[in-house]
PDB file of C-alpha atoms in Angstrom:
ATOM      1  CA  MET A   1      -0.025   0.081   0.481  1.00  0.00           C
ATOM      2  CA  SER A   2       2.682   2.561  -1.184  1.00  0.00           C
ATOM      3  CA  ARG A   3      -0.057   5.193  -1.515  1.00  0.00           C
ATOM      4  CA  PHE A   4      -0.855   5.217   2.260  1.00  0.00           C
ATOM      5  CA  MET A   5       2.781   5.797   3.100  1.00  0.00           C
ATOM      6  CA  LEU A   6       2.557   8.815   0.530  1.00  0.00           C
ATOM      7  CA  LEU A   7      -0.146  10.644   2.094  1.00  0.00           C
ATOM      8  CA  ARG A   8       1.215   9.895   5.818  1.00  0.00           C
ATOM      9  CA  SER A   9       4.214  11.459   4.611  1.00  0.00           C
ATOM     10  CA  LEU A  10       2.586  14.428   2.764  1.00  0.00           C
ATOM     11  CA  ALA A  11       0.542  14.753   6.084  1.00  0.00           C
ATOM     12  CA  LEU A  12       3.861  14.721   7.983  1.00  0.00           C
ATOM     13  CA  ALA A  13       5.225  17.097   6.041  1.00  0.00           C
ATOM     14  CA  SER A  14       2.332  19.392   6.588  1.00  0.00           C
ATOM     15  CA  PHE A  15       2.818  19.167  10.204  1.00  0.00           C
ATOM     16  CA  ILE A  16       6.246  20.342   9.925  1.00  0.00           C
ATOM     17  CA  ALA A  17       5.572  23.159   7.523  1.00  0.00           C
ATOM     18  CA  VAL A  18       2.631  24.843   9.556  1.00  0.00           C
ATOM     19  CA  THR A  19       3.732  26.634  12.816  1.00  0.00           C
ATOM     20  CA  PHE A  20       1.213  29.524  13.286  1.00  0.00           C
ATOM     21  CA  THR A  21       0.208  29.729  16.950  1.00  0.00           C
ATOM     22  CA  THR A  22      -3.305  31.442  17.408  1.00  0.00           C
ATOM     23  CA  HIS A  23      -6.047  29.526  18.155  1.00  0.00           C
ATOM     24  CA  ALA A  24      -9.301  28.633  15.913  1.00  0.00           C
ATOM     25  CA  PHE A  25     -12.758  27.217  16.143  1.00  0.00           C
ATOM     26  CA  ALA A  26     -12.609  23.660  16.559  1.00  0.00           C
ATOM     27  CA  HIS A  27     -14.117  21.216  14.073  1.00  0.00           C
ATOM     28  CA  CYS A  28     -18.203  21.545  13.327  1.00  0.00           C
ATOM     29  CA  PHE A  29     -19.671  23.517  15.835  1.00  0.00           C
ATOM     30  CA  VAL A  30     -22.734  25.714  14.988  1.00  0.00           C
ATOM     31  CA  GLY A  31     -23.724  27.552  18.325  1.00  0.00           C
ATOM     32  CA  ALA A  32     -23.864  24.556  21.061  1.00  0.00           C
ATOM     33  CA  ARG A  33     -24.637  22.011  18.370  1.00  0.00           C
ATOM     34  CA  PHE A  34     -21.422  19.978  17.346  1.00  0.00           C
ATOM     35  CA  LEU A  35     -22.082  18.126  13.908  1.00  0.00           C
ATOM     36  CA  PRO A  36     -19.538  15.083  13.842  1.00  0.00           C
ATOM     37  CA  ALA A  37     -18.102  13.879  10.502  1.00  0.00           C
ATOM     38  CA  THR A  38     -20.068  11.193   9.491  1.00  0.00           C
ATOM     39  CA  LEU A  39     -18.701   7.969   7.658  1.00  0.00           C
ATOM     40  CA  LEU A  40     -20.273   8.242   4.257  1.00  0.00           C
ATOM     41  CA  THR A  41     -21.254  12.081   3.806  1.00  0.00           C
ATOM     42  CA  ASP A  42     -19.173  14.934   4.791  1.00  0.00           C
ATOM     43  CA  ASP A  43     -20.003  17.378   7.945  1.00  0.00           C
ATOM     44  CA  PRO A  44     -21.217  20.879   6.519  1.00  0.00           C
ATOM     45  CA  CYS A  45     -18.307  22.833   8.066  1.00  0.00           C
ATOM     46  CA  VAL A  46     -14.346  23.061   6.880  1.00  0.00           C
ATOM     47  CA  ALA A  47     -12.033  21.756   9.372  1.00  0.00           C
ATOM     48  CA  ASP A  48      -8.711  20.206  10.012  1.00  0.00           C
ATOM     49  CA  GLU A  49      -9.060  16.705  10.580  1.00  0.00           C
ATOM     50  CA  MET A  50      -8.308  13.256   9.365  1.00  0.00           C
ATOM     51  CA  SER A  51     -10.057   9.750   9.161  1.00  0.00           C
ATOM     52  CA  ILE A  52      -7.358   7.157   9.276  1.00  0.00           C
ATOM     53  CA  PRO A  53      -8.700   4.623   8.143  1.00  0.00           C
ATOM     54  CA  THR A  54     -11.958   4.026   7.198  1.00  0.00           C
ATOM     55  CA  VAL A  55     -13.028   0.355   6.751  1.00  0.00           C
ATOM     56  CA  GLY A  56     -15.767  -1.268   4.831  1.00  0.00           C
ATOM     57  CA  TRP A  57     -16.838  -4.797   4.302  1.00  0.00           C
ATOM     58  CA  SER A  58     -19.754  -5.731   2.161  1.00  0.00           C
ATOM     59  CA  LYS A  59     -20.800  -8.318  -0.609  1.00  0.00           C
ATOM     60  CA  THR A  60     -21.586  -7.229  -4.015  1.00  0.00           C
ATOM     61  CA  ALA A  61     -24.058  -7.217  -6.446  1.00  0.00           C
ATOM     62  CA  ASP A  62     -22.519 -10.365  -8.261  1.00  0.00           C
ATOM     63  CA  VAL A  63     -23.972 -13.766  -8.851  1.00  0.00           C
ATOM     64  CA  PRO A  64     -22.606 -15.294  -6.750  1.00  0.00           C
ATOM     65  CA  PRO A  65     -21.650 -12.518  -4.677  1.00  0.00           C
ATOM     66  CA  ALA A  66     -17.953 -11.552  -3.817  1.00  0.00           C
ATOM     67  CA  SER A  67     -16.672 -10.172  -0.740  1.00  0.00           C
ATOM     68  CA  GLN A  68     -15.260  -6.634  -0.932  1.00  0.00           C
ATOM     69  CA  LEU A  69     -12.954  -4.932   1.556  1.00  0.00           C
ATOM     70  CA  ASP A  70     -12.713  -0.998   1.517  1.00  0.00           C
ATOM     71  CA  ILE A  71      -9.864   0.738   3.482  1.00  0.00           C
ATOM     72  CA  SER A  72      -9.818   4.597   2.682  1.00  0.00           C
ATOM     73  CA  ILE A  73      -8.037   7.756   4.459  1.00  0.00           C
ATOM     74  CA  ASP A  74      -8.598  11.176   3.975  1.00  0.00           C
ATOM     75  CA  PHE A  75      -6.858  14.353   5.150  1.00  0.00           C
ATOM     76  CA  SER A  76      -8.505  18.061   5.714  1.00  0.00           C
ATOM     77  CA  LYS A  77      -6.760  21.021   5.871  1.00  0.00           C
ATOM     78  CA  ARG A  78      -8.255  24.780   6.514  1.00  0.00           C
ATOM     79  CA  ILE A  79      -6.304  27.318   4.197  1.00  0.00           C
ATOM     80  CA  THR A  80      -8.497  30.068   5.621  1.00  0.00           C
ATOM     81  CA  GLU A  81     -11.026  29.949   8.296  1.00  0.00           C
ATOM     82  CA  ASN A  82     -13.732  29.434   5.528  1.00  0.00           C
ATOM     83  CA  PHE A  83     -11.864  27.670   2.750  1.00  0.00           C
ATOM     84  CA  GLY A  84     -10.265  24.226   3.027  1.00  0.00           C
ATOM     85  CA  VAL A  85      -8.885  20.977   1.114  1.00  0.00           C
ATOM     86  CA  THR A  86      -9.577  17.407   1.415  1.00  0.00           C
ATOM     87  CA  PHE A  87      -7.314  14.768   0.109  1.00  0.00           C
ATOM     88  CA  SER A  88      -8.654  11.270  -0.174  1.00  0.00           C
ATOM     89  CA  GLN A  89      -7.122   7.958  -1.010  1.00  0.00           C
ATOM     90  CA  GLY A  90      -8.931   4.364  -1.044  1.00  0.00           C
ATOM     91  CA  TRP A  91      -7.652   0.741  -1.678  1.00  0.00           C
ATOM     92  CA  THR A  92      -9.968  -2.201  -2.352  1.00  0.00           C
ATOM     93  CA  GLN A  93      -9.669  -5.773  -2.687  1.00  0.00           C
ATOM     94  CA  ILE A  94     -12.311  -8.097  -3.879  1.00  0.00           C
ATOM     95  CA  ARG A  95     -12.653 -12.144  -3.046  1.00  0.00           C
ATOM     96  CA  GLN A  96     -14.338 -14.000  -5.258  1.00  0.00           C
ATOM     97  CA  PRO A  97     -16.304 -17.371  -4.003  1.00  0.00           C
ATOM     98  CA  ASP A  98     -13.621 -19.716  -5.561  1.00  0.00           C
ATOM     99  CA  GLY A  99     -10.904 -17.852  -3.642  1.00  0.00           C
ATOM    100  CA  THR A 100      -9.507 -15.442  -6.203  1.00  0.00           C
ATOM    101  CA  VAL A 101      -8.404 -12.183  -4.958  1.00  0.00           C
ATOM    102  CA  ALA A 102      -8.077  -8.880  -6.691  1.00  0.00           C
ATOM    103  CA  SER A 103      -6.830  -5.481  -5.388  1.00  0.00           C
ATOM    104  CA  GLY A 104      -5.976  -2.147  -6.255  1.00  0.00           C
ATOM    105  CA  PHE A 105      -6.258   1.897  -5.544  1.00  0.00           C
ATOM    106  CA  GLY A 106      -8.769   3.782  -6.550  1.00  0.00           C
ATOM    107  CA  ASN A 107      -8.093   7.409  -8.106  1.00  0.00           C
ATOM    108  CA  LEU A 108      -6.808   9.984  -5.969  1.00  0.00           C
ATOM    109  CA  GLU A 109      -9.582  12.535  -4.837  1.00  0.00           C
ATOM    110  CA  THR A 110      -9.425  16.238  -4.041  1.00  0.00           C
ATOM    111  CA  ALA A 111     -12.268  18.133  -2.750  1.00  0.00           C
ATOM    112  CA  PHE A 112     -12.420  21.831  -2.403  1.00  0.00           C
ATOM    113  CA  GLN A 113     -14.819  23.520   0.248  1.00  0.00           C
ATOM    114  CA  PHE A 114     -16.073  26.993   0.859  1.00  0.00           C
ATOM    115  CA  GLN A 115     -18.000  27.631   4.264  1.00  0.00           C
ATOM    116  CA  VAL A 116     -21.053  30.145   2.868  1.00  0.00           C
ATOM    117  CA  LEU A 117     -22.851  30.071   6.157  1.00  0.00           C
ATOM    118  CA  LYS A 118     -22.735  29.126   9.829  1.00  0.00           C
ATOM    119  CA  ASP A 119     -25.889  30.432  11.867  1.00  0.00           C
ATOM    120  CA  PRO A 120     -25.432  29.772  15.748  1.00  0.00           C
ATOM    121  CA  SER A 121     -28.777  30.715  16.828  1.00  0.00           C
ATOM    122  CA  HIS A 122     -30.581  28.460  14.193  1.00  0.00           C
ATOM    123  CA  GLU A 123     -27.607  25.611  14.285  1.00  0.00           C
ATOM    124  CA  LEU A 124     -27.403  25.975  10.539  1.00  0.00           C
ATOM    125  CA  ALA A 125     -24.334  25.378   8.563  1.00  0.00           C
ATOM    126  CA  ILE A 126     -24.060  25.342   4.769  1.00  0.00           C
ATOM    127  CA  LEU A 127     -20.928  24.409   2.819  1.00  0.00           C
ATOM    128  CA  THR A 128     -20.376  24.274  -1.021  1.00  0.00           C
ATOM    129  CA  GLY A 129     -17.657  22.445  -2.750  1.00  0.00           C
ATOM    130  CA  LEU A 130     -16.183  20.760  -5.647  1.00  0.00           C
ATOM    131  CA  SER A 131     -14.704  17.531  -5.637  1.00  0.00           C
ATOM    132  CA  VAL A 132     -12.374  15.968  -8.181  1.00  0.00           C
ATOM    133  CA  ASP A 133     -11.574  12.361  -9.000  1.00  0.00           C
ATOM    134  CA  TRP A 134      -8.490  12.623 -10.792  1.00  0.00           C
ATOM    135  CA  GLY A 135      -8.164   9.820 -13.617  1.00  0.00           C
ATOM    136  CA  ARG A 136      -5.489   7.586 -14.439  1.00  0.00           C
ATOM    137  CA  THR A 137      -3.927   8.102 -10.472  1.00  0.00           C
ATOM    138  CA  GLY A 138      -5.149   4.632  -9.199  1.00  0.00           C
ATOM    139  CA  SER A 139      -4.996   0.817 -10.280  1.00  0.00           C
ATOM    140  CA  THR A 140      -6.629   1.417 -13.930  1.00  0.00           C
ATOM    141  CA  GLY A 141      -5.767  -1.621 -15.190  1.00  0.00           C
ATOM    142  CA  ALA A 142      -6.962  -3.694 -12.416  1.00  0.00           C
ATOM    143  CA  GLY A 143     -10.029  -2.448 -12.553  1.00  0.00           C
ATOM    144  CA  PHE A 144     -10.186  -0.055  -9.937  1.00  0.00           C
ATOM    145  CA  ALA A 145      -9.871   3.247 -10.862  1.00  0.00           C
ATOM    146  CA  ASP A 146     -11.089   5.007 -14.063  1.00  0.00           C
ATOM    147  CA  LYS A 147      -8.823   6.626 -16.685  1.00  0.00           C
ATOM    148  CA  PHE A 148     -11.084   9.715 -16.971  1.00  0.00           C
ATOM    149  CA  SER A 149     -11.398  12.091 -14.154  1.00  0.00           C
ATOM    150  CA  THR A 150     -14.811  12.973 -12.426  1.00  0.00           C
ATOM    151  CA  ILE A 151     -15.989  16.482 -11.170  1.00  0.00           C
ATOM    152  CA  THR A 152     -18.582  16.728  -8.740  1.00  0.00           C
ATOM    153  CA  PRO A 153     -20.000  20.200  -7.330  1.00  0.00           C
ATOM    154  CA  THR A 154     -21.497  19.754  -4.259  1.00  0.00           C
ATOM    155  CA  ILE A 155     -23.707  21.347  -1.328  1.00  0.00           C
ATOM    156  CA  ASN A 156     -24.042  20.303   2.302  1.00  0.00           C
ATOM    157  CA  ILE A 157     -26.093  21.360   4.933  1.00  0.00           C
ATOM    158  CA  GLY A 158     -26.637  20.825   8.520  1.00  0.00           C
ATOM    159  CA  LYS A 159     -29.444  21.699  10.804  1.00  0.00           C
ATOM    160  CA  GLY A 160     -29.777  21.038  14.673  1.00  0.00           C
ATOM    161  CA  PHE A 161     -33.320  21.412  16.039  1.00  0.00           C
ATOM    162  CA  GLY A 162     -32.080  23.297  19.424  1.00  0.00           C
ATOM    163  CA  ASP A 163     -34.165  26.277  18.396  1.00  0.00           C
ATOM    164  CA  LEU A 164     -37.393  24.563  19.145  1.00  0.00           C
ATOM    165  CA  PRO A 165     -39.360  25.768  22.092  1.00  0.00           C
ATOM    166  CA  ASP A 166     -38.625  24.124  25.706  1.00  0.00           C
ATOM    167  CA  SER A 167     -41.688  22.160  25.196  1.00  0.00           C
ATOM    168  CA  LEU A 168     -40.421  20.369  22.419  1.00  0.00           C
ATOM    169  CA  SER A 169     -37.195  19.802  24.370  1.00  0.00           C
ATOM    170  CA  TRP A 170     -36.646  16.227  23.758  1.00  0.00           C
ATOM    171  CA  ILE A 171     -36.652  16.731  20.077  1.00  0.00           C
ATOM    172  CA  ARG A 172     -33.783  19.670  20.559  1.00  0.00           C
ATOM    173  CA  PRO A 173     -31.174  16.785  20.385  1.00  0.00           C
ATOM    174  CA  PHE A 174     -32.044  16.000  16.854  1.00  0.00           C
ATOM    175  CA  ALA A 175     -29.719  17.049  13.853  1.00  0.00           C
ATOM    176  CA  VAL A 176     -30.125  16.539  10.126  1.00  0.00           C
ATOM    177  CA  THR A 177     -27.427  16.943   7.544  1.00  0.00           C
ATOM    178  CA  ALA A 178     -27.803  16.764   3.664  1.00  0.00           C
ATOM    179  CA  GLN A 179     -25.443  16.141   0.721  1.00  0.00           C
ATOM    180  CA  VAL A 180     -26.311  16.647  -2.469  1.00  0.00           C
ATOM    181  CA  GLY A 181     -23.690  16.490  -5.554  1.00  0.00           C
ATOM    182  CA  TYR A 182     -23.997  16.116  -9.515  1.00  0.00           C
ATOM    183  CA  GLN A 183     -20.998  13.859 -11.072  1.00  0.00           C
ATOM    184  CA  ILE A 184     -19.682  14.665 -14.129  1.00  0.00           C
ATOM    185  CA  PRO A 185     -17.086  12.469 -16.099  1.00  0.00           C
ATOM    186  CA  THR A 186     -14.436  14.216 -18.407  1.00  0.00           C
ATOM    187  CA  ASP A 187     -15.110  11.499 -20.902  1.00  0.00           C
ATOM    188  CA  SER A 188     -18.607  10.641 -22.425  1.00  0.00           C
ATOM    189  CA  PHE A 189     -17.866   7.086 -23.563  1.00  0.00           C
ATOM    190  CA  ASP A 190     -15.685   4.090 -22.714  1.00  0.00           C
ATOM    191  CA  PHE A 191     -14.380   2.626 -25.748  1.00  0.00           C
ATOM    192  CA  THR A 192     -12.600   0.148 -24.045  1.00  0.00           C
ATOM    193  CA  GLN A 193     -16.039  -1.025 -22.907  1.00  0.00           C
ATOM    194  CA  ASN A 194     -18.204   0.202 -25.652  1.00  0.00           C
ATOM    195  CA  VAL A 195     -20.338   1.731 -23.189  1.00  0.00           C
ATOM    196  CA  PHE A 196     -21.443   5.043 -22.086  1.00  0.00           C
ATOM    197  CA  ILE A 197     -20.197   7.363 -19.008  1.00  0.00           C
ATOM    198  CA  PRO A 198     -23.302   8.442 -17.225  1.00  0.00           C
ATOM    199  CA  GLN A 199     -23.508  11.797 -15.445  1.00  0.00           C
ATOM    200  CA  GLN A 200     -24.826  11.006 -11.747  1.00  0.00           C
ATOM    201  CA  LEU A 201     -26.754  12.429  -8.879  1.00  0.00           C
ATOM    202  CA  VAL A 202     -25.096  11.702  -5.664  1.00  0.00           C
ATOM    203  CA  TYR A 203     -26.789  12.299  -2.741  1.00  0.00           C
ATOM    204  CA  GLY A 204     -27.442  11.391   1.053  1.00  0.00           C
ATOM    205  CA  GLY A 205     -27.848  12.725   4.275  1.00  0.00           C
ATOM    206  CA  THR A 206     -28.140  11.241   8.346  1.00  0.00           C
ATOM    207  CA  LEU A 207     -30.622  11.868  11.010  1.00  0.00           C
ATOM    208  CA  GLN A 208     -28.994  11.957  14.251  1.00  0.00           C
ATOM    209  CA  TYR A 209     -29.452  12.396  18.051  1.00  0.00           C
ATOM    210  CA  SER A 210     -26.779  13.615  20.223  1.00  0.00           C
ATOM    211  CA  MET A 211     -26.465  12.831  23.596  1.00  0.00           C
ATOM    212  CA  PRO A 212     -23.763  15.058  24.442  1.00  0.00           C
ATOM    213  CA  TYR A 213     -26.371  17.778  23.440  1.00  0.00           C
ATOM    214  CA  LEU A 214     -28.918  16.341  25.578  1.00  0.00           C
ATOM    215  CA  LYS A 215     -26.847  16.424  28.566  1.00  0.00           C
ATOM    216  CA  SER A 216     -25.291  20.169  28.173  1.00  0.00           C
ATOM    217  CA  GLU A 217     -28.334  21.836  26.551  1.00  0.00           C
ATOM    218  CA  VAL A 218     -31.537  19.910  27.813  1.00  0.00           C
ATOM    219  CA  ILE A 219     -31.012  17.414  30.656  1.00  0.00           C
ATOM    220  CA  ASP A 220     -28.670  15.282  32.679  1.00  0.00           C
ATOM    221  CA  LEU A 221     -30.024  12.338  33.003  1.00  0.00           C
ATOM    222  CA  GLY A 222     -27.221  11.110  35.428  1.00  0.00           C
ATOM    223  CA  LEU A 223     -26.429   8.561  32.686  1.00  0.00           C
ATOM    224  CA  PRO A 224     -22.797   6.603  32.687  1.00  0.00           C
ATOM    225  CA  ASP A 225     -20.217   8.721  31.047  1.00  0.00           C
ATOM    226  CA  PHE A 226     -19.874   6.477  28.030  1.00  0.00           C
ATOM    227  CA  PHE A 227     -23.464   7.237  27.010  1.00  0.00           C
ATOM    228  CA  ASN A 228     -22.892  10.764  27.023  1.00  0.00           C
ATOM    229  CA  HIS A 229     -20.309  10.662  24.443  1.00  0.00           C
ATOM    230  CA  LEU A 230     -22.838   8.690  21.611  1.00  0.00           C
ATOM    231  CA  ILE A 231     -24.294  10.272  18.693  1.00  0.00           C
ATOM    232  CA  PRO A 232     -26.772   7.470  17.208  1.00  0.00           C
ATOM    233  CA  LEU A 233     -27.762   7.983  13.669  1.00  0.00           C
ATOM    234  CA  VAL A 234     -28.760   6.653  10.467  1.00  0.00           C
ATOM    235  CA  GLU A 235     -27.133   7.573   7.144  1.00  0.00           C
ATOM    236  CA  VAL A 236     -28.110   7.321   4.008  1.00  0.00           C
ATOM    237  CA  SER A 237     -25.753   7.406   0.625  1.00  0.00           C
ATOM    238  CA  LEU A 238     -27.380   6.929  -2.590  1.00  0.00           C
ATOM    239  CA  THR A 239     -26.426   7.342  -6.574  1.00  0.00           C
ATOM    240  CA  THR A 240     -29.011   7.635  -9.546  1.00  0.00           C
ATOM    241  CA  PRO A 241     -28.093   7.937 -13.200  1.00  0.00           C
ATOM    242  CA  MET A 242     -29.239  11.394 -14.653  1.00  0.00           C
ATOM    243  CA  ALA A 243     -27.894  11.905 -18.175  1.00  0.00           C
ATOM    244  CA  ASN A 244     -25.683  10.545 -21.157  1.00  0.00           C
ATOM    245  CA  ASN A 245     -26.746   6.951 -19.800  1.00  0.00           C
ATOM    246  CA  PHE A 246     -27.878   5.028 -23.029  1.00  0.00           C
ATOM    247  CA  GLY A 247     -27.934   1.520 -22.789  1.00  0.00           C
ATOM    248  CA  ASN A 248     -26.784   1.486 -19.204  1.00  0.00           C
ATOM    249  CA  PRO A 249     -29.433   0.769 -16.151  1.00  0.00           C
ATOM    250  CA  SER A 250     -31.291   3.759 -14.586  1.00  0.00           C
ATOM    251  CA  THR A 251     -31.371   2.110 -11.047  1.00  0.00           C
ATOM    252  CA  THR A 252     -30.837   4.178  -8.063  1.00  0.00           C
ATOM    253  CA  THR A 253     -28.093   2.563  -5.827  1.00  0.00           C
ATOM    254  CA  GLY A 254     -27.006   2.828  -2.457  1.00  0.00           C
ATOM    255  CA  THR A 255     -27.419   1.720   1.398  1.00  0.00           C
ATOM    256  CA  VAL A 256     -29.104   2.960   4.435  1.00  0.00           C
ATOM    257  CA  ASN A 257     -26.650   2.723   7.266  1.00  0.00           C
ATOM    258  CA  PRO A 258     -27.666   2.617  10.821  1.00  0.00           C
ATOM    259  CA  GLY A 259     -24.984   3.225  13.356  1.00  0.00           C
ATOM    260  CA  VAL A 260     -23.418   4.983  16.212  1.00  0.00           C
ATOM    261  CA  ILE A 261     -20.750   7.570  16.968  1.00  0.00           C
ATOM    262  CA  TRP A 262     -18.507   8.102  20.086  1.00  0.00           C
ATOM    263  CA  VAL A 263     -17.147  11.531  20.423  1.00  0.00           C
ATOM    264  CA  GLY A 264     -14.322  12.281  22.597  1.00  0.00           C
ATOM    265  CA  SER A 265     -11.947  15.598  22.780  1.00  0.00           C
ATOM    266  CA  TYR A 266      -9.623  14.815  20.457  1.00  0.00           C
ATOM    267  CA  PHE A 267     -11.204  12.149  18.130  1.00  0.00           C
ATOM    268  CA  GLN A 268     -14.223   9.955  17.497  1.00  0.00           C
ATOM    269  CA  VAL A 269     -15.163   6.285  16.519  1.00  0.00           C
ATOM    270  CA  GLY A 270     -18.025   5.479  14.438  1.00  0.00           C
ATOM    271  CA  ILE A 271     -19.282   2.396  13.359  1.00  0.00           C
ATOM    272  CA  GLU A 272     -22.714   1.456  10.917  1.00  0.00           C
ATOM    273  CA  ALA A 273     -24.086  -1.554   9.176  1.00  0.00           C
ATOM    274  CA  MET A 274     -24.400  -1.041   5.438  1.00  0.00           C
ATOM    275  CA  ILE A 275     -27.718  -2.207   4.329  1.00  0.00           C
ATOM    276  CA  PRO A 276     -28.524  -2.430   0.638  1.00  0.00           C
ATOM    277  CA  ILE A 277     -31.302  -0.411  -0.692  1.00  0.00           C
ATOM    278  CA  ASN A 278     -31.951  -3.401  -3.541  1.00  0.00           C
ATOM    279  CA  ARG A 279     -30.287  -6.123  -5.167  1.00  0.00           C
ATOM    280  CA  GLU A 280     -28.236  -3.983  -7.518  1.00  0.00           C
ATOM    281  CA  SER A 281     -26.917  -2.104  -4.526  1.00  0.00           C
ATOM    282  CA  GLY A 282     -25.282  -5.566  -2.839  1.00  0.00           C
ATOM    283  CA  THR A 283     -26.231  -8.567  -0.903  1.00  0.00           C
ATOM    284  CA  GLY A 284     -26.808  -9.139   2.529  1.00  0.00           C
ATOM    285  CA  VAL A 285     -25.609  -6.146   5.611  1.00  0.00           C
ATOM    286  CA  GLY A 286     -22.169  -4.908   5.623  1.00  0.00           C
ATOM    287  CA  VAL A 287     -20.312  -3.155   8.098  1.00  0.00           C
ATOM    288  CA  LEU A 288     -18.601   0.147   7.900  1.00  0.00           C
ATOM    289  CA  ALA A 289     -16.026   1.588  10.738  1.00  0.00           C
ATOM    290  CA  GLN A 290     -13.900   4.878  11.298  1.00  0.00           C
ATOM    291  CA  LEU A 291     -11.250   6.236  13.303  1.00  0.00           C
ATOM    292  CA  HIS A 292     -11.612  10.253  12.864  1.00  0.00           C
ATOM    293  CA  LEU A 293      -8.847  12.429  14.417  1.00  0.00           C
ATOM    294  CA  TYR A 294      -9.834  16.070  15.485  1.00  0.00           C
ATOM    295  CA  LEU A 295      -6.340  17.598  14.540  1.00  0.00           C
ATOM    296  CA  ASP A 296      -7.743  21.254  15.635  1.00  0.00           C
ATOM    297  CA  ASP A 297      -7.914  19.780  19.133  1.00  0.00           C
ATOM    298  CA  ILE A 298      -4.737  17.682  18.859  1.00  0.00           C
ATOM    299  CA  PHE A 299      -2.406  20.184  17.314  1.00  0.00           C
ATOM    300  CA  PRO A 300      -3.950  23.552  18.164  1.00  0.00           C
ATOM    301  CA  ARG A 301      -0.866  25.608  17.412  1.00  0.00           C
ATOM    302  CA  SER A 302       0.181  23.860  14.438  1.00  0.00           C
ATOM    303  CA  ILE A 303      -1.495  21.747  12.075  1.00  0.00           C
ATOM    304  CA  GLY A 304      -4.818  22.763  13.634  1.00  0.00           C
ATOM    305  CA  GLN A 305      -4.700  26.520  12.365  1.00  0.00           C
ATOM    306  CA  PRO A 306      -5.920  27.596   9.136  1.00  0.00           C
ATOM    307  CA  LEU A 307      -2.472  28.535   6.974  1.00  0.00           C
ATOM    308  CA  PHE A 308      -3.650  32.126   6.901  1.00  0.00           C
ATOM    309  CA  GLY A 309      -5.716  34.559   8.888  1.00  0.00           C
ATOM    310  CA  GLY A 310      -6.119  32.122  12.203  1.00  0.00           C
ATOM    311  CA  SER A 311      -8.524  33.343  14.497  1.00  0.00           C
ATOM    312  CA  SER A 312      -7.378  34.447  18.149  1.00  0.00           C
ATOM    313  CA  ALA A 313     -10.740  32.907  19.466  1.00  0.00           C
ATOM    314  CA  PRO A 314     -10.752  30.186  22.305  1.00  0.00           C
ATOM    315  CA  THR A 315     -10.574  26.778  20.813  1.00  0.00           C
ATOM    316  CA  ARG A 316     -14.300  25.375  21.291  1.00  0.00           C
ATOM    317  CA  LYS A 317     -14.416  21.643  22.539  1.00  0.00           C
ATOM    318  CA  LEU A 318     -17.247  19.088  23.737  1.00  0.00           C
ATOM    319  CA  THR A 319     -18.149  19.202  27.221  1.00  0.00           C
ATOM    320  CA  PHE A 320     -19.745  15.906  28.689  1.00  0.00           C
TER     321      PHE A 320
END
């Protein structure tokens, strides 16, 4: 997995290069609301953070199905308070029922993101972005990466319900996030496979219930400390072909992922079940797990700062 080593070296070089000493606002807070980084869709904030790794296991839609193992990492860096860049890299292994194994890297992905809005009083955050999947940067010969690039404009929205009246206090810990993108390949036809390359709508979101918010903003139930760190959630990730899909299935594919995230002061751990929405999306129930690091809290005087224009505001952390 030499590309993982390359990205780790890149991250280490960034740690050394960045020497700013001011304090910044930590990860995705909107007022009293903390929106965690979810496992399949982005949270609606620019941040300094790293997922290392995200691991998924599932069964493919083939007949008979194969076992698929996915391992990925991503590294997010704020350039300014409102503009950030994320680098992502994944590796996949597919094991056929007869024991045949194939593996390879996907293409390197870069996302450029801009914070449009943070409204603390309404716990509302909006993020726009442009994601580029760089063709020919992965294992194209093994079929795990495309030879063409893909450009995806996206918008991410997060909304907490903390502005509801006290009569609805038990609903206030709920929050929703949504992500919508339109995937545009740089080629319209694959001459090696003699198929059209479709443009696709990629979308999803989460419904989450924050136990830290319940304790700090609604009521302290006196639960064991472990439970006060939990955010149960249901995440959905879907893809629908929209254009240039001649001769290809037009079926929407994706998964529904119930799970939970445990959040700490410097990292979070998440695990979700992966339930295919139809036969074309996979077979049986898979699993997805992630370790996510808050670099703005781990390295508040170096890598956790924007490269330019760092704030002098105190670092915001979760309280339990």
